[in-house]
Amino acid sequence: MELNKYQEAAVLDESNTCLVRANVGSGKTTVLIEKIKYLYEQKKIPLEDMIVLTFTNKAADEIRERLKISDMDQKAQNCLYGTFHGIALKLLQDVLPVQELGYTREFQVCLPEEELELAIRLIKEHSLKIKYKNRLRKRLDQKNRTGGSSRNNYQDDFLQLVEFLAEEKRKQNKMSYEDLLINATRLLECHKELLPNIKWIIIDEVQDCDELQFEFIRQLKKPKVNLFAVGDPNQVIYSWRGSVFNIFYRFRELYQARELSLPVNYRSSGTILAVSRRFQETGDTLEGVQDKGEKISVKNHYDPFQEAEYLAEKIQKLHEQQVPYEQIAVFYRLQDQSEILEKVFAKHEIPYEVSQKKTIQDIPVLVWFLQILRFLSNHEDISSAVSVLTNKNFGEGWTEKKAHTEIESVITGNTFFSKSLLFQKMWEYQDQRKDYEELWEFLCLERYLHPASADYAENRKYIMQMLGRMKKYKNIRDFLNELVLNGMDLEREEDSKSSVKLMTLHASKGLEFDYVFIIGINDGLIPLNSKDEAAEEEERRLFYVGMTRAKKFLELSFYTSPNGNRVFPGPGRYLSYLPEKYLTGSIRQKRNPKEAAEHLQDLKKMVLEERIKKAEATETTTKVQEQPEKKPTATEKKVEHPKYGMGVVISETEDIIRVQFEDYGEKELLKAFSQLKYI
């Protein structure tokens, strides 16, 4: 494959540690793949002697697919290719002595929700005092990300809870996501000799590393092990998940790393790159090879409804001009912004796909069935069995006390048959079946899904699909661990019809489209109101990521009347950063943030002026008309809006009118700008 001089330098570099700063659209994945092929084919480094770390299974699968190495599949079992958590899992199961930490190799990986349930149960059992229980999940996450240590600023029993929780997980032979990295790192530190053949560590998207992943890499990286990492400091957008912004500096200082760059962007037009540079964090050189292209379009919409109608019309015209739907994307800051777009696009019959993955956790029957599977693979997992029996929709609907009593009676042999047929079967089950579809009959699940219920057919389909997915695994434990590490996403058939993509700015990372619309660039939305300078910098990087997804066309928009209490009307400050020579469309001069509230005063003045004009016009008309027409009462008023259609007036004041529209629900409008026509 032909590489440019920057890409070739990275592929051929043999430094002990090399960091490649890869700008957006610069062929980062191509360089990483060519590096692996170069080491394997030219330097004769066996695949088994490389560790390739990614942040998503999708990225790992793409690397495998694009490598196209003939014997890759045959050696797959011995190759350490995958996510950080996946590689840690494999090391703990196959290489590292987990028994030293009180586990067996048959341990299960538990979800954050499971860990939280365990914590809540332990709080009750030990009568622990925990303040602000609604923050418990966040506190557990912070504890995990710091490697198990945590300062207790609440003056409660949290640190004692952490100890009880660690002991309970060992007792149940379970590890959380973070436990995988923490435990693997701890054992690698004590047993460096257990990975004698590793010669290269290759890392994708290194800028997303958090503290646990950084420490994991440190234990893998012995002096004679080479490290090659690719990433972009301008795309650090996950600090809320613990990613470390200064990761390049830390690697450079720790290993005296050589730094290379990939400055050539092959994706975006020259105009898009010129505008995007204003939001680069590091000021790296960003070169482009595409034509200058169209100017950036800037649009001012009255509100999200008006914008959705505009977008529907614009997208329809683009499609009529032979632009495929799948090459069009709309980005927004918050997930709930998609609701209006979905409704309007459906009305106009525009196919769309919201990039919000539906997971197994969203399907109640699958959540329940997963708890069954957890107990089937681990009879020590009493909490899962209790959850199965206490479920009111599919289980026995028992209280926790009754479920615990029944389970204890069966386990201790005090009763031969359980009062629950389901638990009796669960207790008898041995994880040795090859045809997992037999579980439907064995567990008598039809009885528990209630064949007469309206959702029986759909629930049965969900369970049978999951049983079908289990076929390729040698046991339920392996299936559950793989399922958890893959993010619990539901497998679904791909829609053959192309569709417009709707997604948050976070979800857009790693993607590209010919036509991109970024909506809601109002202060308080894009960017969100920031608590500190670090959060503000991340908002800038996030906007940079969104803009650089566009290849040919980029449109930015803001609202005069945005939704949300803390969202300011008018153009957000990010728009004022853009050089006007690259823009088409009007952006009013950005006011100082202290003056933002004055915008509402301006609107009030305009309303007053409009009211005076109407009063003068009414007075003139009254003199001409002998018998003025009687105005209908508020309850009799029907109106029509050019975008929202027919509606009925609910209430009105001198300035504001509230209308119930047939297709859009209740809407509050400024009278001076309402565009309403009375019927």
XYZ file of C-alpha atoms in Angstrom:
679
model
C 0.000 0.000 0.000
C 1.299 3.466 -0.903
C 1.988 5.653 2.135
C 2.917 9.309 2.409
C 6.293 10.227 3.917
C 4.845 10.781 7.410
C 2.993 7.465 7.425
C 6.017 5.591 6.092
C 8.266 7.084 8.788
C 5.894 5.841 11.487
C 5.635 2.335 10.022
C 9.409 1.909 9.655
C 10.331 3.444 13.022
C 11.906 0.922 15.419
C 12.359 3.122 18.487
C 11.829 1.460 21.838
C 8.864 3.790 22.359
C 7.207 5.772 19.574
C 4.187 8.078 19.933
C 2.410 9.063 16.731
C 0.252 12.185 16.903
C -2.348 11.396 14.259
C -4.519 14.300 13.184
C -8.104 13.696 12.111
C -8.472 11.937 8.752
C -4.733 11.275 8.499
C -4.885 7.500 8.025
C -4.272 6.492 11.651
C -5.777 3.004 11.323
C -3.913 2.427 8.050
C -0.603 3.217 9.753
C -1.374 0.935 12.696
C -2.276 -1.972 10.388
C 0.746 -1.439 8.152
C 2.936 -1.365 11.267
C 1.701 -4.794 12.350
C 2.179 -6.190 8.838
C 5.682 -4.693 8.628
C 6.724 -6.260 11.932
C 5.231 -9.627 10.966
C 6.291 -9.859 7.325
C 9.544 -7.885 7.245
C 10.914 -8.107 10.783
C 9.588 -11.663 11.328
C 7.961 -10.869 14.688
C 5.380 -13.615 15.394
C 1.798 -12.421 15.892
C 1.827 -14.120 19.282
C 4.654 -11.817 20.363
C 2.597 -8.652 19.900
C -0.072 -7.165 22.138
C -2.523 -4.937 20.224
C -4.745 -2.827 22.479
C -7.885 -1.001 21.343
C -10.743 0.773 23.104
C -13.636 -0.939 21.309
C -14.314 -4.416 19.976
C -15.307 -2.781 16.696
C -11.804 -1.338 16.317
C -10.206 -4.680 17.178
C -12.391 -6.479 14.620
C -11.548 -3.893 11.955
C -7.827 -4.387 12.541
C -8.175 -8.170 12.251
C -10.213 -7.875 9.073
C -7.908 -5.388 7.364
C -4.696 -7.195 8.288
C -5.497 -9.992 5.816
C -2.701 -12.183 7.144
C -3.278 -15.731 5.896
C -2.589 -17.599 9.141
C -4.155 -14.989 11.443
C -7.279 -17.080 12.082
C -5.301 -20.208 12.944
C -3.277 -18.308 15.545
C -6.203 -16.292 16.920
C -6.270 -18.156 20.221
C -2.671 -17.225 20.949
C -2.908 -13.599 19.789
C -3.400 -10.868 22.361
C -5.529 -8.592 20.180
C -8.509 -6.766 21.665
C -9.732 -4.192 24.158
C -7.849 -3.421 27.369
C -10.489 -5.249 29.400
C -10.563 -8.175 26.961
C -6.788 -8.656 27.102
C -6.806 -8.364 30.907
C -9.535 -11.025 31.027
C -7.554 -13.374 28.803
C -4.411 -12.948 30.906
C -6.322 -13.603 34.136
C -8.002 -16.704 32.701
C -4.999 -18.230 30.939
C -1.734 -16.804 32.271
C -1.805 -15.000 35.613
C -2.227 -16.786 38.984
C -5.660 -15.389 39.981
C -5.800 -17.830 42.897
C -3.349 -15.540 44.700
C -6.152 -12.963 44.845
C -8.780 -15.433 46.046
C -10.360 -16.203 42.651
C -10.547 -19.251 40.413
C -10.057 -19.137 36.652
C -13.806 -19.673 36.261
C -14.622 -16.184 37.589
C -17.411 -14.117 36.023
C -17.328 -10.522 34.854
C -20.140 -8.538 36.434
C -21.894 -5.433 35.183
C -21.748 -2.087 37.028
C -25.442 -2.594 37.829
C -24.628 -5.922 39.500
C -21.885 -4.361 41.586
C -24.282 -1.619 42.675
C -26.926 -4.216 43.654
C -24.329 -6.075 45.713
C -23.314 -2.837 47.423
C -26.920 -1.967 48.322
C -27.463 -5.454 49.761
C -24.282 -5.193 51.843
C -25.343 -1.802 53.197
C -28.541 -3.426 54.504
C -26.851 -6.558 55.832
C -24.167 -4.670 57.763
C -26.314 -1.636 58.695
C -23.782 0.697 57.124
C -24.238 4.445 57.168
C -23.867 5.742 53.599
C -24.694 9.342 52.813
C -26.332 10.357 49.534
C -27.083 6.860 48.245
C -28.063 8.352 44.881
C -24.343 9.124 44.411
C -23.194 5.612 45.293
C -22.684 4.502 41.681
C -20.476 7.518 41.011
C -18.474 6.943 44.189
C -17.898 3.291 43.284
C -16.736 4.339 39.806
C -14.280 6.825 41.284
C -13.014 4.171 43.687
C -12.481 1.745 40.804
C -10.696 4.263 38.593
C -8.183 5.023 41.314
C -7.231 1.371 41.574
C -9.292 0.577 44.630
C -8.280 3.524 46.811
C -10.702 6.302 47.643
C -10.763 9.321 49.898
C -13.847 9.504 52.038
C -15.030 13.107 52.134
C -18.523 12.172 53.321
C -17.613 10.953 56.828
C -19.585 7.730 56.448
C -18.948 3.975 56.146
C -18.030 3.979 52.450
C -14.494 2.624 52.876
C -15.882 -0.204 55.005
C -18.411 -0.888 52.253
C -15.561 -1.094 49.728
C -13.900 -3.804 51.841
C -17.134 -5.788 52.211
C -17.796 -5.457 48.473
C -14.348 -6.720 47.510
C -14.764 -9.710 49.820
C -18.258 -10.489 48.480
C -17.036 -10.382 44.872
C -14.230 -12.795 45.730
C -16.738 -15.051 47.492
C -19.002 -15.039 44.412
C -15.986 -15.348 42.071
C -16.864 -12.111 40.264
C -14.838 -9.208 38.934
C -16.067 -5.846 37.681
C -14.694 -4.174 34.532
C -12.222 -2.216 36.615
C -11.297 -5.282 38.693
C -10.005 -6.915 35.507
C -7.448 -4.156 34.987
C -6.656 -3.694 38.678
C -6.073 -7.404 39.291
C -4.184 -8.027 36.052
C -1.917 -5.034 36.773
C -1.271 -6.219 40.330
C -0.343 -9.737 39.215
C 1.812 -8.526 36.306
C 3.799 -6.409 38.744
C 4.573 -9.498 40.828
C 5.029 -11.922 37.923
C 6.839 -10.081 35.123
C 8.318 -13.387 33.984
C 4.954 -14.746 32.834
C 5.013 -12.860 29.502
C 8.556 -13.690 28.323
C 7.965 -13.553 24.566
C 6.184 -10.215 24.189
C 8.276 -7.930 21.961
C 5.829 -5.219 20.860
C 2.868 -3.386 22.402
C 0.735 -1.509 19.850
C -1.987 0.865 21.059
C -4.800 2.488 19.100
C -6.434 5.784 20.236
C -3.935 6.123 23.059
C -5.355 9.539 24.012
C -8.364 7.773 25.573
C -6.278 5.988 28.242
C -7.410 6.382 31.842
C -5.248 5.846 34.932
C -5.991 2.112 35.199
C -5.147 1.515 31.541
C -1.976 3.590 31.869
C -0.802 1.465 34.813
C -1.736 -1.724 32.939
C 0.487 -0.632 30.026
C 3.325 0.205 32.419
C 3.337 -3.352 33.769
C 3.269 -4.835 30.268
C 6.082 -2.559 29.082
C 9.347 -4.152 30.138
C 12.650 -2.454 29.105
C 13.174 -4.655 26.040
C 9.527 -4.457 24.938
C 8.852 -1.898 22.204
C 5.812 0.339 22.405
C 4.078 1.962 19.409
C 1.043 4.156 20.154
C -1.184 6.183 17.845
C -3.615 8.899 18.924
C -4.727 12.522 18.726
C -4.534 14.856 21.767
C -7.140 17.040 20.059
C -9.712 14.266 20.434
C -9.636 13.751 24.208
C -13.388 13.906 24.871
C -13.910 11.262 27.553
C -12.441 12.820 30.701
C -15.806 12.114 32.394
C -14.857 8.444 31.945
C -11.398 9.049 33.377
C -9.258 9.583 30.251
C -6.024 11.463 30.928
C -5.370 14.547 28.802
C -1.578 14.631 29.358
C -1.031 10.978 28.387
C 1.428 11.903 25.589
C 3.549 13.921 28.008
C 3.568 11.097 30.567
C 4.682 8.466 28.052
C 7.322 10.830 26.688
C 8.739 11.523 30.135
C 8.548 7.912 31.310
C 10.131 6.240 28.273
C 11.924 9.117 26.482
C 9.612 8.378 23.584
C 10.199 9.517 20.044
C 7.304 11.580 18.717
C 6.135 11.534 15.101
C 3.109 13.130 13.484
C 0.581 12.457 10.733
C -0.395 15.996 9.669
C -2.062 15.295 6.317
C -5.860 15.139 6.355
C -7.418 13.140 3.523
C -11.035 13.606 4.624
C -12.271 17.184 4.779
C -12.362 20.118 2.377
C -9.854 22.935 2.788
C -12.531 25.268 4.144
C -13.678 22.807 6.817
C -10.085 22.300 7.944
C -9.395 26.046 8.038
C -12.375 26.607 10.326
C -11.676 23.534 12.481
C -8.119 24.689 13.239
C -9.600 27.382 15.501
C -10.602 24.626 17.919
C -7.432 22.537 17.916
C -6.110 22.033 21.422
C -2.441 21.591 20.577
C -1.962 23.772 17.518
C -0.479 20.869 15.526
C 0.014 21.351 11.821
C -3.074 20.279 9.898
C -2.585 19.942 6.156
C -5.266 19.016 3.648
C -5.248 17.466 0.191
C -8.902 18.076 -0.757
C -10.190 21.086 -2.686
C -11.217 24.252 -0.867
C -14.887 23.266 -1.223
C -18.019 25.091 -0.122
C -18.124 27.732 2.572
C -19.443 26.739 5.986
C -23.170 27.431 6.177
C -24.502 29.188 9.287
C -28.248 29.201 9.993
C -30.395 30.979 12.562
C -33.621 29.131 13.438
C -36.367 30.413 15.683
C -36.610 27.144 17.642
C -35.887 23.395 17.331
C -39.266 22.715 15.680
C -38.649 25.199 12.911
C -35.171 23.803 12.448
C -36.413 20.217 12.195
C -38.829 21.225 9.430
C -36.021 23.069 7.650
C -33.692 20.073 7.922
C -36.349 17.716 6.600
C -36.823 19.924 3.546
C -33.068 20.387 3.060
C -32.340 16.669 3.322
C -35.126 15.806 0.889
C -33.608 18.196 -1.660
C -30.143 16.712 -1.150
C -31.519 13.224 -1.684
C -33.262 14.370 -4.860
C -29.805 15.530 -5.989
C -28.564 11.915 -5.613
C -26.942 12.355 -2.187
C -27.373 9.013 -0.340
C -29.162 9.283 2.998
C -26.323 7.430 4.724
C -23.914 10.254 3.790
C -25.960 12.788 5.794
C -25.656 13.226 9.561
C -27.110 15.556 12.186
C -25.062 16.063 15.369
C -26.276 17.511 18.669
C -24.938 17.855 22.202
C -27.609 16.034 24.235
C -29.441 12.819 23.401
C -32.943 14.205 24.031
C -32.465 16.689 21.169
C -33.219 13.865 18.747
C -36.898 13.623 19.781
C -38.078 16.567 17.681
C -35.979 15.450 14.700
C -37.370 11.922 14.883
C -40.966 13.120 14.917
C -40.534 15.532 12.003
C -38.441 13.137 9.909
C -41.032 10.399 10.390
C -43.780 12.810 9.325
C -41.859 13.605 6.127
C -40.990 9.913 5.584
C -37.250 10.508 5.792
C -35.482 7.309 6.904
C -33.288 7.920 9.938
C -31.282 6.026 12.524
C -30.609 7.340 16.001
C -27.143 6.340 17.141
C -28.194 5.243 20.592
C -27.463 1.579 21.031
C -30.212 -0.541 22.469
C -28.683 -2.909 24.962
C -29.812 -6.055 26.708
C -30.235 -3.944 29.832
C -33.123 -2.158 28.059
C -35.132 -5.407 27.669
C -36.695 -6.560 30.982
C -37.043 -10.217 29.991
C -33.373 -10.400 28.974
C -32.232 -8.753 32.208
C -34.156 -11.481 34.059
C -32.828 -14.259 31.820
C -29.242 -13.069 32.276
C -29.684 -13.478 36.014
C -30.764 -17.083 35.381
C -27.664 -17.669 33.258
C -25.406 -16.205 35.925
C -26.700 -18.642 38.509
C -26.522 -21.569 36.071
C -22.830 -20.901 35.527
C -22.082 -20.134 39.171
C -24.215 -21.648 41.950
C -22.430 -19.387 44.431
C -24.187 -16.412 42.858
C -27.090 -16.300 45.313
C -27.930 -12.648 44.603
C -28.755 -13.477 40.970
C -31.012 -16.362 42.044
C -32.818 -14.052 44.471
C -33.362 -11.522 41.683
C -34.798 -14.254 39.457
C -37.314 -15.412 42.057
C -38.370 -11.943 43.268
C -39.091 -10.649 39.754
C -42.798 -9.773 39.637
C -43.158 -10.044 35.855
C -41.374 -13.315 35.116
C -40.266 -14.890 38.393
C -42.227 -16.080 41.408
C -42.836 -12.560 42.714
C -41.577 -13.526 46.175
C -40.097 -11.180 48.766
C -36.322 -11.192 49.171
C -36.681 -12.825 52.598
C -38.792 -15.666 51.210
C -36.433 -16.184 48.260
C -33.368 -16.312 50.526
C -35.094 -18.788 52.864
C -36.111 -21.085 50.001
C -32.689 -21.013 48.344
C -30.925 -21.744 51.630
C -33.256 -24.678 52.312
C -32.490 -26.250 48.923
C -28.753 -25.635 49.103
C -28.411 -27.059 52.625
C -30.555 -30.076 51.729
C -33.321 -29.271 54.216
C -35.859 -29.714 51.443
C -35.687 -32.122 48.522
C -37.874 -30.165 46.105
C -38.051 -26.398 45.863
C -41.432 -24.651 45.979
C -40.254 -22.996 42.745
C -40.059 -25.279 39.712
C -37.749 -22.761 38.070
C -35.252 -22.715 40.935
C -35.402 -26.515 41.201
C -34.312 -26.740 37.557
C -31.685 -24.026 38.008
C -30.203 -25.912 40.970
C -30.138 -29.237 39.065
C -28.471 -27.697 36.011
C -24.859 -28.518 35.189
C -23.113 -26.265 32.662
C -22.265 -29.066 30.220
C -24.936 -28.726 27.555
C -23.872 -28.242 23.952
C -27.301 -27.348 22.580
C -28.278 -24.367 24.691
C -31.638 -24.037 22.944
C -32.742 -27.006 25.092
C -32.695 -24.643 28.068
C -36.109 -23.332 27.009
C -37.691 -26.708 27.706
C -35.419 -27.712 30.577
C -36.193 -24.571 32.623
C -39.907 -24.586 31.707
C -39.546 -20.957 30.616
C -42.811 -20.930 28.680
C -44.695 -21.144 31.957
C -42.832 -18.125 33.369
C -43.247 -15.945 30.283
C -47.054 -16.373 30.468
C -48.235 -17.484 26.995
C -51.474 -15.516 27.352
C -49.659 -12.205 27.826
C -49.517 -9.644 25.017
C -45.693 -9.570 24.921
C -45.154 -13.339 25.118
C -44.154 -13.789 21.443
C -41.660 -10.925 21.558
C -40.146 -12.055 24.878
C -39.807 -15.623 23.633
C -38.069 -14.341 20.495
C -35.554 -12.370 22.585
C -34.656 -15.414 24.699
C -34.387 -17.781 21.724
C -32.095 -15.304 19.955
C -29.838 -15.198 22.998
C -29.786 -18.987 23.253
C -28.814 -19.102 19.591
C -25.896 -16.742 20.232
C -24.606 -19.074 22.950
C -23.956 -21.956 20.547
C -20.359 -21.025 19.717
C -19.266 -20.887 23.376
C -18.060 -23.923 25.291
C -19.819 -22.820 28.473
C -22.195 -20.160 29.772
C -19.437 -18.395 31.719
C -17.448 -17.638 28.547
C -20.603 -16.394 26.855
C -21.486 -14.082 29.748
C -17.967 -12.669 29.993
C -17.855 -11.981 26.272
C -21.307 -10.435 26.398
C -20.370 -8.072 29.213
C -17.105 -7.025 27.561
C -18.870 -6.348 24.258
C -21.086 -3.784 25.930
C -24.315 -5.815 26.088
C -25.429 -4.540 22.666
C -28.369 -6.290 21.059
C -27.633 -8.008 17.781
C -29.964 -6.735 15.101
C -30.455 -7.148 11.400
C -28.983 -4.268 9.442
C -31.548 -2.084 7.722
C -31.019 -2.506 3.987
C -32.509 0.940 3.362
C -30.053 3.796 3.803
C -30.853 6.329 6.495
C -29.847 9.726 7.852
C -27.749 9.372 11.005
C -28.776 11.291 14.147
C -26.216 11.279 16.965
C -24.529 13.154 19.775
C -21.139 14.752 19.214
C -19.591 12.036 21.413
C -21.094 9.279 19.247
C -19.723 10.892 16.065
C -16.083 10.185 16.963
C -14.411 7.919 14.420
C -17.073 8.438 11.734
C -17.242 10.554 8.579
C -20.012 11.859 6.314
C -20.259 13.970 3.163
C -22.894 16.260 4.709
C -22.889 17.220 8.399
C -25.313 19.473 10.280
C -24.359 20.516 13.844
C -27.377 22.002 15.599
C -27.957 24.021 18.762
C -24.761 26.086 18.875
C -26.070 28.239 21.701
C -24.166 28.984 24.902
C -25.401 26.485 27.477
C -25.841 23.760 24.851
C -22.813 23.940 22.557
C -20.858 24.489 24.645
C -22.496 23.256 27.831
C -22.061 25.499 30.832
C -18.650 24.515 32.225
C -17.656 24.327 35.873
C -13.952 24.820 35.236
C -11.350 25.471 32.568
C -10.701 21.757 31.940
C -14.390 21.150 31.157
C -14.442 24.160 28.827
C -11.391 22.843 26.965
C -13.063 19.472 26.527
C -16.171 21.140 25.091
C -13.931 22.821 22.507
C -12.315 19.503 21.600
C -15.736 17.899 21.282
C -16.864 20.602 18.850
C -13.616 20.082 16.902
C -14.355 16.362 16.643
C -17.853 17.097 15.324
C -16.713 19.550 12.666
C -13.964 17.281 11.366
C -16.424 14.456 10.661
C -17.586 16.458 7.604
C -16.009 15.737 4.236
C -17.740 18.112 1.784
C -20.412 20.191 3.508
C -20.778 21.549 7.047
C -23.700 23.567 8.400
C -23.840 25.106 11.882
C -27.026 26.476 13.437
C -28.326 28.288 16.530
C -31.721 29.238 17.985
C -33.432 32.518 18.737
C -35.748 30.688 21.144
C -33.937 27.568 22.416
C -35.385 24.956 24.744
C -33.841 24.635 28.210
C -33.650 26.999 31.151
C -29.887 27.467 31.052
C -29.527 27.838 27.275
C -28.968 31.394 26.046
C -30.745 32.657 22.921
C -28.717 33.831 19.952
C -25.443 32.579 18.467
C -23.144 30.723 20.849
C -19.631 32.056 21.413
C -18.071 29.276 19.349
C -19.577 30.841 16.234
C -17.755 34.095 16.955
C -14.442 32.206 16.737
C -14.999 31.352 13.071
C -13.334 33.481 10.341
C -16.159 35.157 8.403
C -14.374 34.731 5.069
C -15.104 31.000 5.300
C -18.786 31.401 6.178
C -22.029 31.914 4.363
C -24.947 33.167 6.438
C -25.355 35.893 9.008
C -23.952 35.767 12.532
C -24.790 38.793 14.623
C -21.898 40.283 16.566
C -21.377 38.110 19.633
C -22.073 39.954 22.868
C -20.064 39.674 26.019
C -21.457 36.802 28.179
C -22.478 39.407 30.788
C -24.686 41.028 28.174
C -26.409 37.813 27.051
C -29.538 38.580 29.083
C -29.934 41.843 27.182
C -31.056 39.793 24.198
C -34.360 39.139 25.957
C -34.750 42.881 26.533
C -34.213 43.447 22.826
C -37.011 41.007 22.078
C -39.322 42.792 24.504
C -38.625 46.124 22.802
C -39.410 44.571 19.425
C -42.638 43.149 20.848
C -43.627 46.568 22.197
C -42.890 48.272 18.876
C -44.928 45.609 17.064
C -47.809 46.092 19.503
C -47.837 49.883 18.914
C -47.886 49.357 15.157
C -50.794 46.927 15.467
C -52.688 49.352 17.729
C -52.243 52.155 15.221
C -53.366 49.883 12.377
C -56.405 48.758 14.392
C -57.373 52.358 15.175
C -57.244 53.272 11.480
C -59.290 50.234 10.499
C -61.890 50.958 13.195
C -62.549 54.412 11.787
C -63.222 52.952 8.355
C -65.381 50.046 9.472
C -68.919 50.855 10.613
C -69.331 47.611 12.520
C -66.039 46.092 13.703
C -65.935 42.344 13.728
C -66.377 40.796 17.165
C -63.286 38.902 18.340
C -63.835 35.292 19.354
C -63.068 34.204 22.914
C -59.856 32.345 23.669
C -61.654 29.001 23.795
C -63.022 29.607 20.293
C -59.738 30.619 18.662
C -58.342 28.315 16.026
C -55.042 29.161 14.366
C -52.774 27.947 11.606
C -48.965 28.131 11.610
C -46.926 27.848 8.370
C -44.766 25.075 9.896
C -46.740 23.591 12.809
C -50.115 23.417 11.059
C -53.537 23.665 12.721
C -53.915 24.419 16.419
C -56.147 25.766 19.179
C -55.246 28.682 21.456
C -54.910 27.575 25.094
C -54.100 30.924 26.677
C -52.514 34.261 25.869
C -51.115 37.400 27.472
C -50.069 40.675 25.902
C -46.803 39.156 24.673
C -47.133 35.369 24.793
C -49.577 32.924 23.212
C -49.817 29.205 24.011
C -51.184 26.909 21.314
C -51.988 23.195 21.195
C -50.929 22.026 17.718
C -52.329 18.812 16.253
C -48.935 17.380 15.266
C -46.521 19.131 17.611
C -48.321 19.356 20.935
C -48.287 22.451 23.132
C -46.086 25.343 22.009
C -45.452 28.775 23.571
C -44.757 31.592 21.097
C -43.945 35.302 21.174
C -46.923 37.019 19.548
C -44.767 39.418 17.570
C -43.039 36.531 15.800
C -45.676 33.805 15.970
C -46.653 33.887 12.259
C -50.098 32.662 13.352
C -53.122 33.020 11.114
C -56.469 33.055 12.908
C -59.115 30.780 11.384
